[in-house]
PDB file of C-alpha atoms in Angstrom:
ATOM      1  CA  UNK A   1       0.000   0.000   0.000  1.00 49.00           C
ATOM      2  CA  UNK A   2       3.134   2.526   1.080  1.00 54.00           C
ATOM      3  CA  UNK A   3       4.611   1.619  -2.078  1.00 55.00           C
ATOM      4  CA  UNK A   4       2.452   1.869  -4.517  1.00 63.00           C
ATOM      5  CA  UNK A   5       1.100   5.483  -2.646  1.00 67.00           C
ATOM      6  CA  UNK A   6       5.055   6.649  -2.623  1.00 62.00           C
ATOM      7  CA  UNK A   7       4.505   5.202  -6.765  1.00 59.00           C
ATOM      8  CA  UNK A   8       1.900   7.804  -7.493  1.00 53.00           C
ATOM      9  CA  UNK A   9       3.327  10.398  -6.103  1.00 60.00           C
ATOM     10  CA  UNK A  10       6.150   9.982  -7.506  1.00 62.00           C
ATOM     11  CA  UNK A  11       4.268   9.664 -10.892  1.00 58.00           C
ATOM     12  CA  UNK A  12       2.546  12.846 -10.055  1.00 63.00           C
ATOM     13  CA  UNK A  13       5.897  14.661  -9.490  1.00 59.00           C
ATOM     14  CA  UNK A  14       7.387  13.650 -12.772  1.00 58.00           C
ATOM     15  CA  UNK A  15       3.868  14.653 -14.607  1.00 58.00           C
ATOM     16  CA  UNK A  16       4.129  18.148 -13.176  1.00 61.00           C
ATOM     17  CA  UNK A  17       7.703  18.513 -14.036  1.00 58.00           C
ATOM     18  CA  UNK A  18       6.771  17.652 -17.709  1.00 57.00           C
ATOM     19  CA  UNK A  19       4.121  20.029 -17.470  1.00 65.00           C
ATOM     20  CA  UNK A  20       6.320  22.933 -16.273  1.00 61.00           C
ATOM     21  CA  UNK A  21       8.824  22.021 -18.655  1.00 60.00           C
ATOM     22  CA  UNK A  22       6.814  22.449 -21.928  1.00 67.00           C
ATOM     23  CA  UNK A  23       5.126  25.441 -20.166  1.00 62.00           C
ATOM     24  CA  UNK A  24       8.533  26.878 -19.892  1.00 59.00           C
ATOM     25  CA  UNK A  25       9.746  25.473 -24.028  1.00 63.00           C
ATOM     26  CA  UNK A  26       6.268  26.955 -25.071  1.00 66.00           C
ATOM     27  CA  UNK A  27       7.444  30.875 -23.263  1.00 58.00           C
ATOM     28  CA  UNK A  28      10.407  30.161 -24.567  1.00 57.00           C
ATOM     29  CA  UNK A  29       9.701  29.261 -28.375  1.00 64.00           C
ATOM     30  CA  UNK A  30       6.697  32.248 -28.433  1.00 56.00           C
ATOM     31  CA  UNK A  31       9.657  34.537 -27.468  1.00 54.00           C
ATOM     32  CA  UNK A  32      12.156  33.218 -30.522  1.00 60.00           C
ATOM     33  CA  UNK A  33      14.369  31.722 -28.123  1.00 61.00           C
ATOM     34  CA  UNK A  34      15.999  32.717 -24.857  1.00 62.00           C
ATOM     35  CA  UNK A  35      20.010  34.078 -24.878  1.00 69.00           C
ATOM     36  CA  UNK A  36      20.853  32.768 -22.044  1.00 72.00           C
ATOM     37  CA  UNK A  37      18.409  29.596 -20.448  1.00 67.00           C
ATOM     38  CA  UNK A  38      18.822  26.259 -22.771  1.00 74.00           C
ATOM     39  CA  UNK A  39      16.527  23.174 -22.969  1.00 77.00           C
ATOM     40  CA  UNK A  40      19.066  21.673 -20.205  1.00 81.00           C
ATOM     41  CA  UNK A  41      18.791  24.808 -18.259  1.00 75.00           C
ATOM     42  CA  UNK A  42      14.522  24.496 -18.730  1.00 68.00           C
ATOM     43  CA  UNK A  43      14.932  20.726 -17.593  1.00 78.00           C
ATOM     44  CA  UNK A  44      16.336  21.838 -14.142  1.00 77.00           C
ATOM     45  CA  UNK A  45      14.179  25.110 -13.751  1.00 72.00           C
ATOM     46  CA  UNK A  46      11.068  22.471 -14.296  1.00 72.00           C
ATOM     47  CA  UNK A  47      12.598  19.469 -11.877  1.00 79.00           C
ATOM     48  CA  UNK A  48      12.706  22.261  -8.879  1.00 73.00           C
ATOM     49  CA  UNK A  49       9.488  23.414  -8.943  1.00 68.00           C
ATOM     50  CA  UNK A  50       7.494  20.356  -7.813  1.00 72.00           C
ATOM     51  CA  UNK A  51       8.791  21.680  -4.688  1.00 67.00           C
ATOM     52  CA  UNK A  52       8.545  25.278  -4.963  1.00 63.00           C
ATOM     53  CA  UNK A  53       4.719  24.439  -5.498  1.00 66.00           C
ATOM     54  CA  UNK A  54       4.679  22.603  -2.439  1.00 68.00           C
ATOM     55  CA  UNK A  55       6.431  25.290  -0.177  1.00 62.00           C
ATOM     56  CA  UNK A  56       4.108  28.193  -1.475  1.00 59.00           C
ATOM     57  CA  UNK A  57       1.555  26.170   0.596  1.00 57.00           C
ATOM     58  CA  UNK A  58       2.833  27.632   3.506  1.00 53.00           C
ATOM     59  CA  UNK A  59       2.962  31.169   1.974  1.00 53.00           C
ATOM     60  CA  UNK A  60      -0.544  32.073   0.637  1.00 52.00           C
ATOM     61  CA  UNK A  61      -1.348  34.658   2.920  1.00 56.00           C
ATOM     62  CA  UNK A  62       0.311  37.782   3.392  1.00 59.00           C
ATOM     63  CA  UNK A  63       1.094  37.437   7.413  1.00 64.00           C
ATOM     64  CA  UNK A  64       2.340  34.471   9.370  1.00 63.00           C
ATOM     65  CA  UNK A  65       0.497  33.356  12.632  1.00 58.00           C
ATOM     66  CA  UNK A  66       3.131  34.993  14.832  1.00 62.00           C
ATOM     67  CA  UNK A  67       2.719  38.144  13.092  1.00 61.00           C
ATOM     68  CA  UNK A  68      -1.081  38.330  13.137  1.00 59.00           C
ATOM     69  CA  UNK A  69      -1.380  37.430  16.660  1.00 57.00           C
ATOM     70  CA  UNK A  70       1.447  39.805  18.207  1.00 51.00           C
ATOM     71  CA  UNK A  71       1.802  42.723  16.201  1.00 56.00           C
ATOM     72  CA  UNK A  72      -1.169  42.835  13.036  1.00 56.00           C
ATOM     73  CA  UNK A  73      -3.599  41.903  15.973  1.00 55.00           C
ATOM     74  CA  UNK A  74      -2.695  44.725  18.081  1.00 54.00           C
ATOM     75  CA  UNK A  75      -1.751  42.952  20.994  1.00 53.00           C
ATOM     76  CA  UNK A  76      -0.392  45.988  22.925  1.00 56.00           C
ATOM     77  CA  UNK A  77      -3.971  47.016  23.250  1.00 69.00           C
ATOM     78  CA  UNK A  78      -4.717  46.680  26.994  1.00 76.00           C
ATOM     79  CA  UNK A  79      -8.486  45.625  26.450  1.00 86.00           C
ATOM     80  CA  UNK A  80      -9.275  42.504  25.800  1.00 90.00           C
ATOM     81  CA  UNK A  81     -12.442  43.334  23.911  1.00 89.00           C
ATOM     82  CA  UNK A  82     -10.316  45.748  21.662  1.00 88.00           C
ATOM     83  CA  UNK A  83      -8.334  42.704  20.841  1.00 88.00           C
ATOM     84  CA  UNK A  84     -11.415  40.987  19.746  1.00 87.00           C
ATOM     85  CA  UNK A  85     -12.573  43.656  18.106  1.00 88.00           C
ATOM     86  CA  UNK A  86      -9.364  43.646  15.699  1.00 86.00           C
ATOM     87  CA  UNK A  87     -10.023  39.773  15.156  1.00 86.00           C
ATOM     88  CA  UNK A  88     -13.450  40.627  14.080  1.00 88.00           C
ATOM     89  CA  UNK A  89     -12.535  42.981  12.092  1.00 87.00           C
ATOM     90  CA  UNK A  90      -9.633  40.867  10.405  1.00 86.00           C
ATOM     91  CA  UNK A  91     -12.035  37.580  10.143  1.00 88.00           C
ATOM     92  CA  UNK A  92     -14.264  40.099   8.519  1.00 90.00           C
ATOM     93  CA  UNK A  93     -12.020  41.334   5.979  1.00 88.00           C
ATOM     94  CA  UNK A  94     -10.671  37.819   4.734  1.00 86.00           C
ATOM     95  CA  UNK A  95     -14.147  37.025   4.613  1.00 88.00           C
ATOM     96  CA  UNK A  96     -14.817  39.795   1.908  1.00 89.00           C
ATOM     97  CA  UNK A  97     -11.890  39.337   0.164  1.00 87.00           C
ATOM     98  CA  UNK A  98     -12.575  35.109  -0.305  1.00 86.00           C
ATOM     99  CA  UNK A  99     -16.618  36.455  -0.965  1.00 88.00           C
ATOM    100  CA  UNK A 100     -15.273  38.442  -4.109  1.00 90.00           C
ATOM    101  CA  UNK A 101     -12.856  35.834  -4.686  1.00 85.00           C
ATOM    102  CA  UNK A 102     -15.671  33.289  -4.989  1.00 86.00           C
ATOM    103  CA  UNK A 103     -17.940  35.288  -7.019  1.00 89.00           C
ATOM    104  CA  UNK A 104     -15.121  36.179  -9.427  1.00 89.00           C
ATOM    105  CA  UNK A 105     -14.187  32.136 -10.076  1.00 86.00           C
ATOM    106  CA  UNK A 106     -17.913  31.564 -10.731  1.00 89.00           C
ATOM    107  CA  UNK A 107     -17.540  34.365 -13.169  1.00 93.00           C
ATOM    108  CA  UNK A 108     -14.468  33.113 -14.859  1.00 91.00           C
ATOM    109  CA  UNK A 109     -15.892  29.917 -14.825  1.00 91.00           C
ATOM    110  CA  UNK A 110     -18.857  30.847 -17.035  1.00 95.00           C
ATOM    111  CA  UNK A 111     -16.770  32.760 -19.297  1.00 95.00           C
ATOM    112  CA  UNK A 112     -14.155  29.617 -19.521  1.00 94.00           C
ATOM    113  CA  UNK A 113     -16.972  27.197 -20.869  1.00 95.00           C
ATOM    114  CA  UNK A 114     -17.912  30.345 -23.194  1.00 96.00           C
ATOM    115  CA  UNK A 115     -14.762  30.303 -24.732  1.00 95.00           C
ATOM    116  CA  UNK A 116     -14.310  26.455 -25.050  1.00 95.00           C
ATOM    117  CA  UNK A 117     -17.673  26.697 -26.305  1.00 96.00           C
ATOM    118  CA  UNK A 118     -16.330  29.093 -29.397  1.00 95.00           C
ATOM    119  CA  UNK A 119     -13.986  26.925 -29.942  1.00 94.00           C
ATOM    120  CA  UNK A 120     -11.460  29.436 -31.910  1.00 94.00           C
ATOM    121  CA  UNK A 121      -7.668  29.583 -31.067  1.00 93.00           C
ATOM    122  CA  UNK A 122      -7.949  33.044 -29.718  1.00 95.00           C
ATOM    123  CA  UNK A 123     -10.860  31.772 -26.676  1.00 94.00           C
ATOM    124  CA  UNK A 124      -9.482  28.508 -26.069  1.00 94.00           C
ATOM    125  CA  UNK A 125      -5.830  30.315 -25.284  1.00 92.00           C
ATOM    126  CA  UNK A 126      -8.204  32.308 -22.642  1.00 94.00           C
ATOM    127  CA  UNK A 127      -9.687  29.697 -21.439  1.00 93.00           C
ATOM    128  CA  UNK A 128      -6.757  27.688 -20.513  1.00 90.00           C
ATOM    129  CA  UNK A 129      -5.264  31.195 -19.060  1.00 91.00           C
ATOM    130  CA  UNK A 130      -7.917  31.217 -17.054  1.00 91.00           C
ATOM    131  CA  UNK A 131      -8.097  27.875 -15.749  1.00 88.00           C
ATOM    132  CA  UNK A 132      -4.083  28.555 -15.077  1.00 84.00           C
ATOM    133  CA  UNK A 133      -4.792  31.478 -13.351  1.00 85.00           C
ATOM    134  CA  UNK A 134      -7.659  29.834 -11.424  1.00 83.00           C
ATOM    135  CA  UNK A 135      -4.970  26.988  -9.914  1.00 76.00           C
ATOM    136  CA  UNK A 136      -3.070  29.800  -8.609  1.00 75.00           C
ATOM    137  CA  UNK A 137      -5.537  31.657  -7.003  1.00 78.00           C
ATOM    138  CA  UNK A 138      -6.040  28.184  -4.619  1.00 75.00           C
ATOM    139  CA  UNK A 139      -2.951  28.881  -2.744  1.00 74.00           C
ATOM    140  CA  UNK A 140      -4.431  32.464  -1.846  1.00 79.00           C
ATOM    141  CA  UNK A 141      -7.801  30.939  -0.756  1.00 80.00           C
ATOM    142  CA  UNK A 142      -6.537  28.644   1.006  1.00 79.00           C
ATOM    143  CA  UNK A 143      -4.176  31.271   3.235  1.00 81.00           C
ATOM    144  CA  UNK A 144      -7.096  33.255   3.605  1.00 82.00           C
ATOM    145  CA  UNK A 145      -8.981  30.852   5.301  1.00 85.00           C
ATOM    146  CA  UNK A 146      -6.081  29.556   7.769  1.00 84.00           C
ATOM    147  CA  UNK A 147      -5.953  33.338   8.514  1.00 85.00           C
ATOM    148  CA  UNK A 148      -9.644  33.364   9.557  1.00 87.00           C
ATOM    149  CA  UNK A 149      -9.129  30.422  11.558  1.00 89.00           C
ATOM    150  CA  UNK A 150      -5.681  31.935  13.019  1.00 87.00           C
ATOM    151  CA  UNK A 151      -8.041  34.706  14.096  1.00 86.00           C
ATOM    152  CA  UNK A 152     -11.396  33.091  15.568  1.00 91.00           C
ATOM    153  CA  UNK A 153      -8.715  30.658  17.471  1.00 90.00           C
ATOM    154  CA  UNK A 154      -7.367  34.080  18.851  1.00 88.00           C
ATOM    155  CA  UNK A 155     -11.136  35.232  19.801  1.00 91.00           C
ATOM    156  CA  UNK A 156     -11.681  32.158  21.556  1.00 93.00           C
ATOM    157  CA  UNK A 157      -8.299  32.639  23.361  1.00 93.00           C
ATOM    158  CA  UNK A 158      -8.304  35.961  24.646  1.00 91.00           C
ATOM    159  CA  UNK A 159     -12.692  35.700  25.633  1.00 92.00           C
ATOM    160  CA  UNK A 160     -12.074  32.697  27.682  1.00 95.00           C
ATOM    161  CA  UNK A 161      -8.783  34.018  29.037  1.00 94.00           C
ATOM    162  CA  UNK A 162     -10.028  37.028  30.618  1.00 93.00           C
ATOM    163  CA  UNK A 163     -13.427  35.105  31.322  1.00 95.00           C
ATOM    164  CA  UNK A 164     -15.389  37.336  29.356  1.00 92.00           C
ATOM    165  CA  UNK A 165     -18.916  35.907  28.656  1.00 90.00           C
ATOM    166  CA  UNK A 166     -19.942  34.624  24.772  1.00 87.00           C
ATOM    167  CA  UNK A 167     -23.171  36.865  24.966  1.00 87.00           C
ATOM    168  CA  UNK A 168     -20.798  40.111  25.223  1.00 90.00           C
ATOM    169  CA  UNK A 169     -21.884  43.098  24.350  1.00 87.00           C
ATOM    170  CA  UNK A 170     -20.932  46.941  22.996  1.00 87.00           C
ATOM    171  CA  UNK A 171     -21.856  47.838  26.687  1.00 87.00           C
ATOM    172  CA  UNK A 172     -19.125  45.313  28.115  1.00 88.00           C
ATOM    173  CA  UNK A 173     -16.795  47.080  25.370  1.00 87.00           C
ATOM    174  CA  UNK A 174     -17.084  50.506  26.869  1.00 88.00           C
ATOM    175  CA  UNK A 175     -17.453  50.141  30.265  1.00 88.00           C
ATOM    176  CA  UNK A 176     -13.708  48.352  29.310  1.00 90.00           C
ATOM    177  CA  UNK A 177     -12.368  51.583  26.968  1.00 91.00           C
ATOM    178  CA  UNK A 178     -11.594  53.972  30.286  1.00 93.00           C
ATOM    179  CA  UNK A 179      -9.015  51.236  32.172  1.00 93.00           C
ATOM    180  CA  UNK A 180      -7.433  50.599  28.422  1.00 92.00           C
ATOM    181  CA  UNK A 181      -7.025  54.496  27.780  1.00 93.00           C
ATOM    182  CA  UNK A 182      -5.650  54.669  30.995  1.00 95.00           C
ATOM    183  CA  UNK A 183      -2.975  52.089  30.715  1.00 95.00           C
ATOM    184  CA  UNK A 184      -2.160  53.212  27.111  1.00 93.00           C
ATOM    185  CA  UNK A 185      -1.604  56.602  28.173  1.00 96.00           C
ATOM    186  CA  UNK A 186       0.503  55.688  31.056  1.00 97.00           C
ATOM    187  CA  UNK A 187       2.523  53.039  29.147  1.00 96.00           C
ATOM    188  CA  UNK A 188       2.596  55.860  26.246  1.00 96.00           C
ATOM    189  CA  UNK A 189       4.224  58.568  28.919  1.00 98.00           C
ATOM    190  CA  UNK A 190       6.575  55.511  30.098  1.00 98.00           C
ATOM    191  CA  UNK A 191       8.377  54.994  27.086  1.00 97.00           C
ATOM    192  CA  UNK A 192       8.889  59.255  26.872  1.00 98.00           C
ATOM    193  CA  UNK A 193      10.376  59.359  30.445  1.00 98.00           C
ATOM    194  CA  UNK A 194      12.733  56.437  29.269  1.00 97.00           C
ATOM    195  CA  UNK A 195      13.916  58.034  26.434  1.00 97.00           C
ATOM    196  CA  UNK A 196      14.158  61.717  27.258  1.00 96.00           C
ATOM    197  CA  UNK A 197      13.364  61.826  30.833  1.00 95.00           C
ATOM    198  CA  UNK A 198      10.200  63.609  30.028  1.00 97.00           C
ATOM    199  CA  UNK A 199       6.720  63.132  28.952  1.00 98.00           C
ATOM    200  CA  UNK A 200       5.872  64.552  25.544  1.00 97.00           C
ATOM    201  CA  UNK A 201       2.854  67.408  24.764  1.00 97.00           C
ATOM    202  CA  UNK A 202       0.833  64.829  22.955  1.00 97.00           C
ATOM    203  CA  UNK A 203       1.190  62.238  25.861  1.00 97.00           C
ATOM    204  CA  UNK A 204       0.437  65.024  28.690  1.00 97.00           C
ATOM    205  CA  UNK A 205      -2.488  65.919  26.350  1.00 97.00           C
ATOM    206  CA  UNK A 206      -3.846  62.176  26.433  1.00 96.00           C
ATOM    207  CA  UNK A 207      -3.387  61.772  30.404  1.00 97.00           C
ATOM    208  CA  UNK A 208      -5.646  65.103  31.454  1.00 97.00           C
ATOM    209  CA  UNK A 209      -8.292  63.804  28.852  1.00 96.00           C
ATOM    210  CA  UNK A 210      -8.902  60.895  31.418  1.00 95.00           C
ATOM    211  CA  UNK A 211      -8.451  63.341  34.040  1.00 97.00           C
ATOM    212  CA  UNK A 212      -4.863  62.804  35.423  1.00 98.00           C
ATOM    213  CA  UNK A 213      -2.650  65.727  35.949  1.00 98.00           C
ATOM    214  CA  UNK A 214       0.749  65.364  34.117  1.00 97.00           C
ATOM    215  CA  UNK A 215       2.847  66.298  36.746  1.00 98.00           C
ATOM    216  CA  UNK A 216       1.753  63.782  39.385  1.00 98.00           C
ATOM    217  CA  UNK A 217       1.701  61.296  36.311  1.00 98.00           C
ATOM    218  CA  UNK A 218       5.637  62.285  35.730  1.00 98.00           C
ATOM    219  CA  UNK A 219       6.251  62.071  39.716  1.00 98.00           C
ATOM    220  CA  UNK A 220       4.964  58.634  39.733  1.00 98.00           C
ATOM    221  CA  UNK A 221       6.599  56.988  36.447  1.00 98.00           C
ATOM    222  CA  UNK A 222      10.223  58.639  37.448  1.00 98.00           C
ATOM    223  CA  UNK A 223       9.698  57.209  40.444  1.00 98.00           C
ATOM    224  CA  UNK A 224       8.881  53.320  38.404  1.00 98.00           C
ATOM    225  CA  UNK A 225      12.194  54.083  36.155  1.00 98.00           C
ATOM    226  CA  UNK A 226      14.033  55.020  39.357  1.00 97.00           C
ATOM    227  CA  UNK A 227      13.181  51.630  40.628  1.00 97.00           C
ATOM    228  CA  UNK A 228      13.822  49.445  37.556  1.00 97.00           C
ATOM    229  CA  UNK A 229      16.858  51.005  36.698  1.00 96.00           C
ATOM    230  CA  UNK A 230      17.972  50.207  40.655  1.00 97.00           C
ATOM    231  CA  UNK A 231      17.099  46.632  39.997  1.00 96.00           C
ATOM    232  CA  UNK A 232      19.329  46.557  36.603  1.00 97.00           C
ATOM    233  CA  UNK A 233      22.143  48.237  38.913  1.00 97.00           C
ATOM    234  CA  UNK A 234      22.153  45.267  40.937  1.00 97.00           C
ATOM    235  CA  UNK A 235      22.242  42.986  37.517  1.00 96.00           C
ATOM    236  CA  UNK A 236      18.336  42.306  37.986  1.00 95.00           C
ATOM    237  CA  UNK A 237      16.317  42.594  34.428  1.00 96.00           C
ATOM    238  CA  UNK A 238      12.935  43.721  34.980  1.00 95.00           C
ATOM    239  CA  UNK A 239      10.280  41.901  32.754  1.00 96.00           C
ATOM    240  CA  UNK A 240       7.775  43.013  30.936  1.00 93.00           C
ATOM    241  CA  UNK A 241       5.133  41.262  33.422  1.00 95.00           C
ATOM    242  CA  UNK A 242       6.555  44.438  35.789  1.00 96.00           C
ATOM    243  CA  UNK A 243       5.397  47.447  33.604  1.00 96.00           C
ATOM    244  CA  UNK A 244       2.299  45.518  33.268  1.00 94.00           C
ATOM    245  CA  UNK A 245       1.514  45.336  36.787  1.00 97.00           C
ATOM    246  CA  UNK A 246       2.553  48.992  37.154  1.00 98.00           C
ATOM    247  CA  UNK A 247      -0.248  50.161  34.196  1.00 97.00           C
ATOM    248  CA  UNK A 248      -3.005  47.789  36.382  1.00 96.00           C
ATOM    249  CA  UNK A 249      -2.464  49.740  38.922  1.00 98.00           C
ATOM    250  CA  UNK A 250      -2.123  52.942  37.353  1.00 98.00           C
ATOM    251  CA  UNK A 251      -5.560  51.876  35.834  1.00 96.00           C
ATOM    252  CA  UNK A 252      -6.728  51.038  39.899  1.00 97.00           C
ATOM    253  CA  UNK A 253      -5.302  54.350  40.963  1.00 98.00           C
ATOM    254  CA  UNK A 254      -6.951  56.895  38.215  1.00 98.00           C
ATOM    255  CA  UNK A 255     -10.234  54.504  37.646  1.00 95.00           C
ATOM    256  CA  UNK A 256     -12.281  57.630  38.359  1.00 95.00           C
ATOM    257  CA  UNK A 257     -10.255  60.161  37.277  1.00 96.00           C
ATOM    258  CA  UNK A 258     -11.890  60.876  33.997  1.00 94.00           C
ATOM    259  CA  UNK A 259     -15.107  62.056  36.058  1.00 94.00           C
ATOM    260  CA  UNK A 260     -13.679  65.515  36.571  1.00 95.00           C
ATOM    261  CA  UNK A 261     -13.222  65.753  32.914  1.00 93.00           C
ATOM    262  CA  UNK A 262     -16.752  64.925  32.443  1.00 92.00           C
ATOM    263  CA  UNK A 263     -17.787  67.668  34.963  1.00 94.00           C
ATOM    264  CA  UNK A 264     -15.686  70.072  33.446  1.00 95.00           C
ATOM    265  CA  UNK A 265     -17.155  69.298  29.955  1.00 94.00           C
ATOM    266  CA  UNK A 266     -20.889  69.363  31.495  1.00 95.00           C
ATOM    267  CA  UNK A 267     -21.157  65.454  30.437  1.00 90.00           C
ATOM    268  CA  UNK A 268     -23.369  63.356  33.196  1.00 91.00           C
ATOM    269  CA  UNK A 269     -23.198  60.123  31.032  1.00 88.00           C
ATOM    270  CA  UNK A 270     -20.568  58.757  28.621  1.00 86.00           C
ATOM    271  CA  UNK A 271     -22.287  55.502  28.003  1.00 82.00           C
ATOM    272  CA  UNK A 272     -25.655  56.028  26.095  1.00 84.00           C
ATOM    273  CA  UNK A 273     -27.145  52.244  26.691  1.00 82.00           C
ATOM    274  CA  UNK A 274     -29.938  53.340  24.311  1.00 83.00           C
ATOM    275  CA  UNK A 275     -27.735  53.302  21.724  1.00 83.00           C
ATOM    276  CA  UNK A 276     -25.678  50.740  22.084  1.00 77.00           C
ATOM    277  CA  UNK A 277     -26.089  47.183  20.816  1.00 80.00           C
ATOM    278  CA  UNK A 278     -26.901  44.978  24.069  1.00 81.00           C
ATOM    279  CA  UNK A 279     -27.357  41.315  24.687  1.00 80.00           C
ATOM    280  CA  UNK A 280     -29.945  39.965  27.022  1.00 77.00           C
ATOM    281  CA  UNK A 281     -27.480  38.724  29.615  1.00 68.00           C
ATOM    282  CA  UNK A 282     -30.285  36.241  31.387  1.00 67.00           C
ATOM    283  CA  UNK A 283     -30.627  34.784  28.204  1.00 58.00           C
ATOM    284  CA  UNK A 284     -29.654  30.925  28.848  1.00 46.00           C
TER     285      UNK A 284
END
């Protein structure tokens, strides 16, 4: 049974280098020759790419998994329901993009029988261009799809992670927005104190819209830096799980903060419910 599967794909190999390698002599012949590439020079371009066609399976989408899920996802987001957001919003995009894909095929499908249909040089040369093309295109559709499952895996991961309930809701998302701003803010101002011992206009701009006043915010992360860079003095490397716990409690600290923003503005509510999309959370 091993052998004679190992037999046809073996078989199968040697088709699709024939296949390449009168693609290639066809190029090749409609041009009047090629200068430099030879029939021997053909044979080995044609013998490599059985393989080539099997390692663009793991390149038909424009991101790897790493990539998505660490930087394209937005994972330095502090709110978990901002990070689902962005995998909504990527699922949702693929899902356009295969949706036009699919309608397209069914197009060029019509046209394909149209032209074998004719039966002239001129269509069939289309045709087969098109069923060419077509092949190609399954490498693309078939990244696209890994990508959408990359990303609902991610959904999954982070909702049941920060045991955030299926039946979620936009409410859940902005009662969530004020600890994120926060913490973005903060960890914004961080990196400015690091590198020039100050925080920027923009960044002092972003803490007093949640209601924190940029001089305490200053006194506090000096004080943070003071401290890690005491622990690298004594040849201890702080990890990134320590600036996290420093923006949760920033986030504790200045939870309320934002309030005397609203009561400067003359806001009593920022969440409208009314117009928000809600869930029936007693729903079994």
């Amino acid at each position: 049974m091993k052998k004679n599967t190992k037999k046809v794909i073996e078989l199968n190999k040697a088709k699709k280098q024939l296949n390449e390698y009168n693609g290639f002599k066809e190029l090749q012949k409609s041009v009047g020759g090629l200068p430099t590439i030879t029939d021997e020079k053909l044979a080995l371009i044609a013998s490599k790419m059985p393989e080539i066609d099997r390692a663009n399976h793991t390149a038909g989408r424009s991101q790897t998994q790493t990539t998505n899920q660490l930087m394209s996802l937005t994972m330095m987001s502090d709110s978990p329901y901002r990070m689902m957001r962005q995998c909504l919003s990527q699922i949702e995009k693929k899902r356009n993009a295969l949706e036009e894909a699919y309608f397209k095929m069914k197009k060029k499908s019509i046209e394909i029988k149209q032209w074998y249909k004719k039966g002239d040089e001129m269509s069939i040369v289309k045709a087969q261009e098109a069923e060419s093309q077509a092949l190609r295109q399954k490498n693309y559709i078939d990244g696209a799809l890994k990508e959408i499952a990359t990303f609902q895996c991610a959904y999954d991961d982070i909702r049941k992670s920060h045991n955030i309930p299926e039946k979620w809701d936009e409410s859940d998302a902005e009662i969530a927005e004020i600890d994120h701003h926060i913490k973005q803010a903060f960890r914004q101002a961080h990196r400015d104190v690091v590198q020039t011992g100050s925080i920027t206009g923009g960044n002092m701009e972003y803490l007093e819209q949640y209601g924190i006043h940029s001089q305490t915010a200053t006194k506090i992360i000096r004080d943070y830096v003071a401290s890690e860079n005491e622990m690298i003095e004594q040849g201890k490397m702080p990890t990134v799980e320590r600036l996290y716990s420093f923006l949760d409690s920033m986030a504790a600290q200045f939870n309320h903060a934002h309030k005397l923003v609203m009561k400067r503005i003359g806001i009593k509510e920022i969440i409208k419910k009314e117009f928000l999309y809600l869930e029936n959370k007693n729903d079994s």
